[in-house]
Short mmCIF file of C-alpha atoms and ligand atoms in Angstrom, two decimals:
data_model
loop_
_atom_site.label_atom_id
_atom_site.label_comp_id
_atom_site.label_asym_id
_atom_site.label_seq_id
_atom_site.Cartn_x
_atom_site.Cartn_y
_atom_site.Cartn_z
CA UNK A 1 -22.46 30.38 11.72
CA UNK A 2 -20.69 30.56 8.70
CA UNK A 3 -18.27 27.44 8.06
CA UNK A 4 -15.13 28.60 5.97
CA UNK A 5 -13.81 25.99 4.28
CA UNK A 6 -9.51 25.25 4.41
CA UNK A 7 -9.64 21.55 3.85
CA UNK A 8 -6.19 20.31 2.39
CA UNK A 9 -8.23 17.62 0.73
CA UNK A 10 -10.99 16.69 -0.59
CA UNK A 11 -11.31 20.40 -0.36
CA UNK A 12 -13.93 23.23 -1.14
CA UNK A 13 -15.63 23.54 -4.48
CA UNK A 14 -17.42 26.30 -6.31
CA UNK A 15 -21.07 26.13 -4.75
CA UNK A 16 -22.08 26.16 -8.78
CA UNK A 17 -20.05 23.41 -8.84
CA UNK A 18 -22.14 21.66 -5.56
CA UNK A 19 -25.46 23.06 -6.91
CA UNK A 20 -25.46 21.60 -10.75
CA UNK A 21 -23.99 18.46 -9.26
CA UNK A 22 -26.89 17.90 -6.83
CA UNK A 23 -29.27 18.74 -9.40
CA UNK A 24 -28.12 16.57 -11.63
CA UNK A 25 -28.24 13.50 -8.91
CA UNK A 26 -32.07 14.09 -9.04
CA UNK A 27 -32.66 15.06 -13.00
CA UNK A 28 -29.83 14.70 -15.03
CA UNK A 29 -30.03 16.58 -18.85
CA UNK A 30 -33.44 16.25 -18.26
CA UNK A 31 -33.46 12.11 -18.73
CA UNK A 32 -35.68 11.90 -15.20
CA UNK A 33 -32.76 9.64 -14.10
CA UNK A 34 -29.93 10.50 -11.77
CA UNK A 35 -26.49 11.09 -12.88
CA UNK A 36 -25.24 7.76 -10.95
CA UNK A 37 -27.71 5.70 -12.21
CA UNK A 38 -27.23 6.22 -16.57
CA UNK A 39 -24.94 4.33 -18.64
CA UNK A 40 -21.29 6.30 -19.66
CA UNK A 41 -22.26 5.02 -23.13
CA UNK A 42 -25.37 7.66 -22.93
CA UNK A 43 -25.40 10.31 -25.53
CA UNK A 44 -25.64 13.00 -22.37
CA UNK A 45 -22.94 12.01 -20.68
CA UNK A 46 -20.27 11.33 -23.21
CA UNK A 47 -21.41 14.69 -24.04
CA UNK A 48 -20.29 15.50 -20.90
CA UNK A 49 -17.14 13.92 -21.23
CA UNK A 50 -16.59 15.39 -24.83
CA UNK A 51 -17.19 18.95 -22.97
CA UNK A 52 -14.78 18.59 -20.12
CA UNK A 53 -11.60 17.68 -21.97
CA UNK A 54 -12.55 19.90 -24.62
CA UNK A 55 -13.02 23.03 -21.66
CA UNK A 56 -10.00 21.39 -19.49
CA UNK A 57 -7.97 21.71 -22.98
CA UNK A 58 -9.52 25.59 -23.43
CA UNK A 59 -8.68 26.83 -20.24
CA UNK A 60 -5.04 25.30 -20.15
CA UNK A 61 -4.72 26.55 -23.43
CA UNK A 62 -2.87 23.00 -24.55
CA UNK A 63 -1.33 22.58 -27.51
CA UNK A 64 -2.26 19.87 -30.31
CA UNK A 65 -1.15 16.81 -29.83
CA UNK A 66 -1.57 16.36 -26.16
CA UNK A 67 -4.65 14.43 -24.62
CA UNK A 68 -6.53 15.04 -21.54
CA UNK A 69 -7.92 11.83 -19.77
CA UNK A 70 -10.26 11.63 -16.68
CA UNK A 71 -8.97 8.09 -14.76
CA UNK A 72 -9.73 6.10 -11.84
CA UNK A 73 -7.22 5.38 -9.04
CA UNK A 74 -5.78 8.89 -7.82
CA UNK A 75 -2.53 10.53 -8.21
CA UNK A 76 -1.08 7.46 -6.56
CA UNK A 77 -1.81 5.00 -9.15
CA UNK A 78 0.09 7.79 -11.82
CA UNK A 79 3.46 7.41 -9.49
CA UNK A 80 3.46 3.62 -10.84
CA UNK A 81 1.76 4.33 -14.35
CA UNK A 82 4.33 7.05 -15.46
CA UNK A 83 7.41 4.86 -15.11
CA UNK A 84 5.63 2.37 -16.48
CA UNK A 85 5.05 4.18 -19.66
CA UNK A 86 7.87 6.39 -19.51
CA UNK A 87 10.90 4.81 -17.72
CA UNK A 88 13.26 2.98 -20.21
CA UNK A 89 16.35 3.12 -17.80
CA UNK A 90 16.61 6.21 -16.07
CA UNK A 91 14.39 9.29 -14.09
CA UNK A 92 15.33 11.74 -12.59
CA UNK A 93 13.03 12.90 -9.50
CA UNK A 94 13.04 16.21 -7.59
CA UNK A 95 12.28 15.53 -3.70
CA UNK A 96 10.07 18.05 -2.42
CA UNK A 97 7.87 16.45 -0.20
CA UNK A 98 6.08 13.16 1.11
CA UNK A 99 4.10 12.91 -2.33
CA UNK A 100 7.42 13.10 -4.31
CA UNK A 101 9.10 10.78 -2.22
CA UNK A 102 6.14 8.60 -2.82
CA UNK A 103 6.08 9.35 -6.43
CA UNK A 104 10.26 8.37 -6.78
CA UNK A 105 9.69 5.13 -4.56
CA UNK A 106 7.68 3.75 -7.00
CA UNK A 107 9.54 4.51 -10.17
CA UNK A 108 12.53 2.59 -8.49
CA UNK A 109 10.22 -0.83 -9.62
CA UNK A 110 11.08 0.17 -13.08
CA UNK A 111 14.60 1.61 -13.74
CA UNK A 112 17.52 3.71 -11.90
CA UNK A 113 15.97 6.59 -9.90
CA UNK A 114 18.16 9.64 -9.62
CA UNK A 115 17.26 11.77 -6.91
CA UNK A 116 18.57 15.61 -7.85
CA UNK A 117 17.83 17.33 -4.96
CA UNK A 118 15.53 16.94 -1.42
CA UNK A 119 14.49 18.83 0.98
CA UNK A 120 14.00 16.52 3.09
CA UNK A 121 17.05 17.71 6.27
CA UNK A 122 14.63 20.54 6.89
CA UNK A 123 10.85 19.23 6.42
CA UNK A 124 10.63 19.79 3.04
CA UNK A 125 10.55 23.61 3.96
CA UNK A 126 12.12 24.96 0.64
CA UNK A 127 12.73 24.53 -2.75
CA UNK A 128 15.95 22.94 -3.79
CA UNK A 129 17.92 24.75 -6.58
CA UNK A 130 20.73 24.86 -8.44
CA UNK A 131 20.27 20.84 -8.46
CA UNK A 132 21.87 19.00 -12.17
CA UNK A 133 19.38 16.88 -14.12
CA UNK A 134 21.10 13.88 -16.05
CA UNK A 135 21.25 14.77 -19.57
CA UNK A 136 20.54 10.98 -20.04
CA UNK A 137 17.35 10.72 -17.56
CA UNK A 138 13.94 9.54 -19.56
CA UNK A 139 12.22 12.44 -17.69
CA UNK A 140 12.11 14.61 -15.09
CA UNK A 141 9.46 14.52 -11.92
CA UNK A 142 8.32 17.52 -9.92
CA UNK A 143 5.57 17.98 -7.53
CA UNK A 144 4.87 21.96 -8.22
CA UNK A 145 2.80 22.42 -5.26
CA UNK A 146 4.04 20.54 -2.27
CA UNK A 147 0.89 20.67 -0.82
CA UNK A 148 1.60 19.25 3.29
CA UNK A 149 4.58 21.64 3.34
CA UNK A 150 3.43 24.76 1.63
CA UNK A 151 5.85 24.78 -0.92
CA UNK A 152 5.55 25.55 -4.76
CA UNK A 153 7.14 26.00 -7.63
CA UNK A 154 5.39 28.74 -9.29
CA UNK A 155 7.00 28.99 -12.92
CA UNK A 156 7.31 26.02 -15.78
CA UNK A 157 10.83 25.28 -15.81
CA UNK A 158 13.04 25.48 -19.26
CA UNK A 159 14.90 22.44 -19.04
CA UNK A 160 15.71 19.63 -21.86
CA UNK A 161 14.93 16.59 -20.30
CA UNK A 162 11.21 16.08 -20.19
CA UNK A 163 9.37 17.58 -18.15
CA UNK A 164 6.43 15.53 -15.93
CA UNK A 165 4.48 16.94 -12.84
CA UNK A 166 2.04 16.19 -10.63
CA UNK A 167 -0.23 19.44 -10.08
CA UNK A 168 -2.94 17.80 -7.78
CA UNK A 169 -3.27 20.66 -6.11
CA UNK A 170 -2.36 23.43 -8.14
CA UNK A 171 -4.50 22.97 -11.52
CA UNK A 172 -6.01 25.72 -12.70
CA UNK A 173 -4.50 28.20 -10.07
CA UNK A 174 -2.21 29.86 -12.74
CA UNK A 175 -1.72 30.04 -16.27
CA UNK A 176 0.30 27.10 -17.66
CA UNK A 177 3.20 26.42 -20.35
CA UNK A 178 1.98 22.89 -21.05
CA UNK A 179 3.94 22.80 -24.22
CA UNK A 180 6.79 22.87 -21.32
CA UNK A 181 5.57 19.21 -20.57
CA UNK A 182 4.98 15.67 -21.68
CA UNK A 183 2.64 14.85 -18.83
CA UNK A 184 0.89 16.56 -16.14
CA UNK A 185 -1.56 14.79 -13.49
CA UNK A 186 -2.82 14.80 -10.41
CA UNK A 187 -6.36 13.89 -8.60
CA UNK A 188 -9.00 16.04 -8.60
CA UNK A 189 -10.10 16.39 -5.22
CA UNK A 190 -8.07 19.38 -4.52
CA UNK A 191 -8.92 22.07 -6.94
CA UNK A 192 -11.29 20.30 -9.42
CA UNK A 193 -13.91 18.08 -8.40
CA UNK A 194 -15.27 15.46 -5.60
CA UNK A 195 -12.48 12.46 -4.97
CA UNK A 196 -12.80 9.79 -7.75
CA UNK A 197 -11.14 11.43 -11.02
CA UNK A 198 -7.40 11.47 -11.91
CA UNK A 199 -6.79 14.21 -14.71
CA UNK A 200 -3.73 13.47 -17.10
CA UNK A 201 -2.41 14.99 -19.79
CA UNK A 202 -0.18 13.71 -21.82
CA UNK A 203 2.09 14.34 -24.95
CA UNK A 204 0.47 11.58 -27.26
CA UNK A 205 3.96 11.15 -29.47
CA UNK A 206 5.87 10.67 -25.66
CA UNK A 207 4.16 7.20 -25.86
CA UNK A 208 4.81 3.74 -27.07
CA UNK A 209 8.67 3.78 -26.87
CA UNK A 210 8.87 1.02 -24.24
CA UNK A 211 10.21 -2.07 -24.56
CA UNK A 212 8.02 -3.78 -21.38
CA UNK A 213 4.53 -5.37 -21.79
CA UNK A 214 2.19 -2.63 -20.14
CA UNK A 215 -0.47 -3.88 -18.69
CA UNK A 216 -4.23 -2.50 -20.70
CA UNK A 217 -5.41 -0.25 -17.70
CA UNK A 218 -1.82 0.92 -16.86
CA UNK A 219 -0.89 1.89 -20.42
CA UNK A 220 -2.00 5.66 -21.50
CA UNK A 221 -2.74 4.51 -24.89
CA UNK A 222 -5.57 2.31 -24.21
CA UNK A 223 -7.45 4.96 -22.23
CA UNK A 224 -6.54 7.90 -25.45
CA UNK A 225 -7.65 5.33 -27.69
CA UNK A 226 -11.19 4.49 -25.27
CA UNK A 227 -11.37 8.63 -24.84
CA UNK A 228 -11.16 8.00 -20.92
CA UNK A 229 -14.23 5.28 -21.57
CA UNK A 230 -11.97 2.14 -22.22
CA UNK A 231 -13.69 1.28 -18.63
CA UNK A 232 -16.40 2.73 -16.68
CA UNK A 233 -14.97 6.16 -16.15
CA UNK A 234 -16.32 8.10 -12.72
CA UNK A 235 -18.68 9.63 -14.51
CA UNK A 236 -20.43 11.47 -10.96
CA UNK A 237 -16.47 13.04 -10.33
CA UNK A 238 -16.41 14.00 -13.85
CA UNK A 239 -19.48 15.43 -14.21
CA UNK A 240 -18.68 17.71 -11.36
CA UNK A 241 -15.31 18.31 -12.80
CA UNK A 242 -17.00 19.66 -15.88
CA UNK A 243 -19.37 22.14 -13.52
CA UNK A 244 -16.05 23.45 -12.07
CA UNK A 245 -14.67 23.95 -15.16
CA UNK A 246 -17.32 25.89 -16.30
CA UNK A 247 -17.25 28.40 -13.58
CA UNK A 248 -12.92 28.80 -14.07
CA UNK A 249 -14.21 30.10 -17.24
CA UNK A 250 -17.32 32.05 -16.32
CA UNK A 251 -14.70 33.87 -13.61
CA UNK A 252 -12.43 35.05 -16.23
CA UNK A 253 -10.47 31.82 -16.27
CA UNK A 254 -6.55 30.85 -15.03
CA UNK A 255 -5.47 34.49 -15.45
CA UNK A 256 -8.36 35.68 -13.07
CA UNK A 257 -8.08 32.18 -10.71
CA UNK A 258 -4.12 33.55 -10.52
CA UNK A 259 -5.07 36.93 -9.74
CA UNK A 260 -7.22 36.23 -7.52
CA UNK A 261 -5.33 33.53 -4.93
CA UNK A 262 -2.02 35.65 -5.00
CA UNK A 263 -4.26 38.53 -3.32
CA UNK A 264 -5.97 35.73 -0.74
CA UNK A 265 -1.94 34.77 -0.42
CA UNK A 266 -1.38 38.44 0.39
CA UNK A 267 -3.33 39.21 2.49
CA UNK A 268 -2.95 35.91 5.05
CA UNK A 269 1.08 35.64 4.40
CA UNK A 270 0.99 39.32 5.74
CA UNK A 271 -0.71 38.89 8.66
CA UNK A 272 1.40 35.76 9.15
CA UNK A 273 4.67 38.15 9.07
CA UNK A 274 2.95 40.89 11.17
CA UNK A 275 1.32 38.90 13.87
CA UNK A 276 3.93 38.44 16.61
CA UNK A 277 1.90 34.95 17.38
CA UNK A 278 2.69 33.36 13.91
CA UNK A 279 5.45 32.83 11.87
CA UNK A 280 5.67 31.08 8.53
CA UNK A 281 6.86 27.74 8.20
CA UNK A 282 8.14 28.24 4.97
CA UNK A 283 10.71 31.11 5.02
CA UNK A 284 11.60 31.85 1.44
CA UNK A 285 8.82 34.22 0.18
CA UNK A 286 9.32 32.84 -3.24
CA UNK A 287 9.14 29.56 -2.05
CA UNK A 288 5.96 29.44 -0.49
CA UNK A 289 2.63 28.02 -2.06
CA UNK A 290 -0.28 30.00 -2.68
CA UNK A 291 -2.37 26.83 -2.21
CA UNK A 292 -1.47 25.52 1.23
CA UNK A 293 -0.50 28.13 3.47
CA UNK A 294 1.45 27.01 6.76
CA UNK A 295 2.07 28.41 9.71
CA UNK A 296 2.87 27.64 13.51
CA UNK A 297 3.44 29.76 16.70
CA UNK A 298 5.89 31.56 17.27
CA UNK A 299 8.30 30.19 20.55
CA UNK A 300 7.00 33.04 22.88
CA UNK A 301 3.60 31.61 22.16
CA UNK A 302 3.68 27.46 21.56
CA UNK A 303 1.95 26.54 24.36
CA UNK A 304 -1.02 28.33 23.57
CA UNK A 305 -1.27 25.95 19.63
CA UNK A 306 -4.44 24.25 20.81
CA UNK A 307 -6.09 27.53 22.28
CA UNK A 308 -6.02 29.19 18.96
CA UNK A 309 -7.27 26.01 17.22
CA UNK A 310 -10.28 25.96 19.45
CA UNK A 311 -10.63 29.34 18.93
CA UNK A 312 -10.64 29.38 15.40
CA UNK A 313 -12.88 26.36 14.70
CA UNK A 314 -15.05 28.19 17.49
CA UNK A 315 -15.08 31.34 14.83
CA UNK A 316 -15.92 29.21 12.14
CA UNK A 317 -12.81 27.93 10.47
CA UNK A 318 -12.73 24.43 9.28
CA UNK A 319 -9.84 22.38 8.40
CA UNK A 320 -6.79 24.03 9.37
CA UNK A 321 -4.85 21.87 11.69
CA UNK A 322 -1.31 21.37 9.92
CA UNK A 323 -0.20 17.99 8.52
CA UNK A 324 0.69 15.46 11.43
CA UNK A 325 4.20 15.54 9.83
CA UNK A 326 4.80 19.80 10.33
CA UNK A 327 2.24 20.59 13.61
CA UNK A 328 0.85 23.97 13.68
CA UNK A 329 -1.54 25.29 10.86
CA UNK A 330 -2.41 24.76 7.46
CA UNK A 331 -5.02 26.63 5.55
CA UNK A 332 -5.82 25.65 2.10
CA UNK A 333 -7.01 28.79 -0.13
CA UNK A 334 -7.67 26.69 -3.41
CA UNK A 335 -9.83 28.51 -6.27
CA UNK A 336 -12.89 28.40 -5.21
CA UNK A 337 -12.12 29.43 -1.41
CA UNK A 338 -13.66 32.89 -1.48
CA UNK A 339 -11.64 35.95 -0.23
CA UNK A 340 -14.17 36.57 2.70
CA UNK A 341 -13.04 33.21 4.51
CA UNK A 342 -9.42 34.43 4.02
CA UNK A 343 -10.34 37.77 5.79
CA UNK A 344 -12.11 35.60 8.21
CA UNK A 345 -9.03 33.96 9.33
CA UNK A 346 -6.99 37.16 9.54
CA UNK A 347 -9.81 38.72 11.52
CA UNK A 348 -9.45 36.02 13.97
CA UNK A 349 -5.39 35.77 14.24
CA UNK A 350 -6.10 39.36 14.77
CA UNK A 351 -8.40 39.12 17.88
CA UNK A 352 -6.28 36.16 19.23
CA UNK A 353 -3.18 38.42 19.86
CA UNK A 354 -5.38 41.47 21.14
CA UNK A 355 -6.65 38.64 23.50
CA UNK A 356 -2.81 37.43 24.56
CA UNK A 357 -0.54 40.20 23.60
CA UNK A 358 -0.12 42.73 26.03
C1 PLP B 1 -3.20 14.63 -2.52
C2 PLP B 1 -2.00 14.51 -3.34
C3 PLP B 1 -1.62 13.29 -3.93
C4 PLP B 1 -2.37 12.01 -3.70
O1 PLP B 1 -3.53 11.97 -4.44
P1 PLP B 1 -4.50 10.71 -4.43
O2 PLP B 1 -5.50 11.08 -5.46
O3 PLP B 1 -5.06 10.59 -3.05
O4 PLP B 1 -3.71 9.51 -4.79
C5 PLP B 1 -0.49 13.28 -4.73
N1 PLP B 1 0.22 14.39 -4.95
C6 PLP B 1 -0.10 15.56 -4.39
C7 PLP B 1 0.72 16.78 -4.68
C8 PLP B 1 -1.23 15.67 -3.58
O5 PLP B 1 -1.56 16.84 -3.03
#
């Protein structure tokens, strides 16, 4: 049976992205050796290196003077590492979620935290708007794609406090203003590459306007000055990174990735809004992610939430039991989640109701 693939995260990759990747464990660049067994300081794999954040810049289109740095320690580690760097007295956070929350809990170690907006009264269900941002704040945090709630904020907001997000899991899913930004992060494991690599990017001139001692792995400058090898980077995650890259671009790149996962959006979000079973958890249409896509039962049907989970993982779908924190469903149609396993899904919401509606 075929497996189709909604994991929230670590989540599906391209299978060129699997394939090079497992060749390269056996034979990498031809050295006989496996790509976890050669030194970062070989002339393949900074190649490697040089080639992703080259490609990463590329197909972001980023503008000069920004770097792009592979790191260790997740998006987590960033929620502690951007105040650090960033926070002389102020932030100002936008609370859209658990990973926001997260994200403005740890800034509060380093200055005044001003929380704009949350919605946090209803689950994190929509977007707050219409929020003020303190002229005075450092910067400004967002989480873009809320990614346990199935929330997202789908355009690069004009605002004149700096801007910094964390797109973990929205990279590459849409074209982006990065000249809109000072930084951008998030791990990899949800659009990019295996778990292991943090991506950054970063408005080099942003830096260096602290007053605190940073420490050497926690300050951005070291790892722009090392080009993401101040320390052993993880070079396996990065490798693959590189591999997914490659195919964004060989598909057309963000314009086609966008293209593409609004239609996969489409098409489930519809049958979501048709099926008299479902309903959407989020209800503002332009609210809602095209990442994570949420859903529970409709009253008339609750009771029957673990019969169509059975159901579906007996049909083949993987991965879509919702966040502990929101119940019901949650499938994840990330780039390289092919439109067939979409259709999959709907096929079997489909023959659920012609099973239980009458
Ligand atoms: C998964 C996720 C994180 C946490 O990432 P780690 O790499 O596990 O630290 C942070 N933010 C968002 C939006 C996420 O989806």
């Amino acid at each position: 049976m075929k497996v189709h693939n909604f994991s929230a995260g670590p989540s599906i990759l391209p299978d060129f992205t699997v394939e090079k990747t497992a060749e390269a464990i056996h034979n990498f660049a031809g050295t006989g050796l496996s790509v976890m067994e050669v030194s970062h300081r070989s002339k393949e794999f900074v190649a490697v290196m040089d080639e992703a954040q080259s490609l990463f810049k590329e197909l972001l289109n980023i503008p000069e003077g920004y770097s792009v740095l592979f790191l260790g320690g997740g998006a987590s580690t960033q929620f502690c590492m951007i105040p650090y760097n960033l926070l002389g007295k102020k932030a100002a956070y936008l609370n859209t979620g658990a990973w926001a929350n997260k994200a403005q809990k740890e800034a509060k170690l380093f200055g005044e935290v001003v929380e704009v907006a949350s919605s946090k009264d209803a689950i994190y269900n929509y977007i707050p708007k219409g929020y003020e941002i303190p002229a005075d704040a450092d910067y400004f945090h967002i989480t873009t794609n809320n990614t346990i709630y199935g929330t997202e904020i789908k355009e690069d907001m004009d605002i004149d406090v700096p801007l910094v997000a964390d797109m973990s899991s929205d990279i590459f899913s849409r074209p982006v203003d990065v000249s809109k930004y000072v930084l951008i992060y998030g791990g990899a494991q949800k659009n990019l590459a295996p778990a292991g690599v943090t991506f950054v990017i970063v408005k080099d001139e942003f830096l260096g306007k602290m007053e605190r001692e940073i420490p050497t792995m926690l300050d951005y400058r070291t790892h722009i000055k090392g080009g993401s090898m101040f320390n052993t980077p993880p070079v396996v995650p990065v490798f693959a990174a590189l591999q997914t890259l490659k195919w964004i671009k060989a598909q057309g790149g963000v314009a086609a990735m966008q293209k593409m996962n609004d239609e996969k959006a489409a098409v489930l979000y519809n049958e979501i809004d048709r099926n008299p079973m479902f309903k959407g958890t989020v209800v503002n249409k332009e609210d809602r992610s095209i990442m994570n896509i949420c859903f529970v039962m409709t009253e008339e049907y609750k009771e029957l939430e673990k019969d169509f989970l059975d159901f579906a993982v007996s049909k083949g779908m993987s991965g879509i039991k919702g966040h502990r924190s929101v119940g019901g469903f949650r499938a994840s149609t990330y780039n390289a989640l092919p439109k067939s396993s979409v259709q999959a899904l709907v096929d079997c919401m489909k023959e659920f109701e012609s099973i239980h509606v009458k």
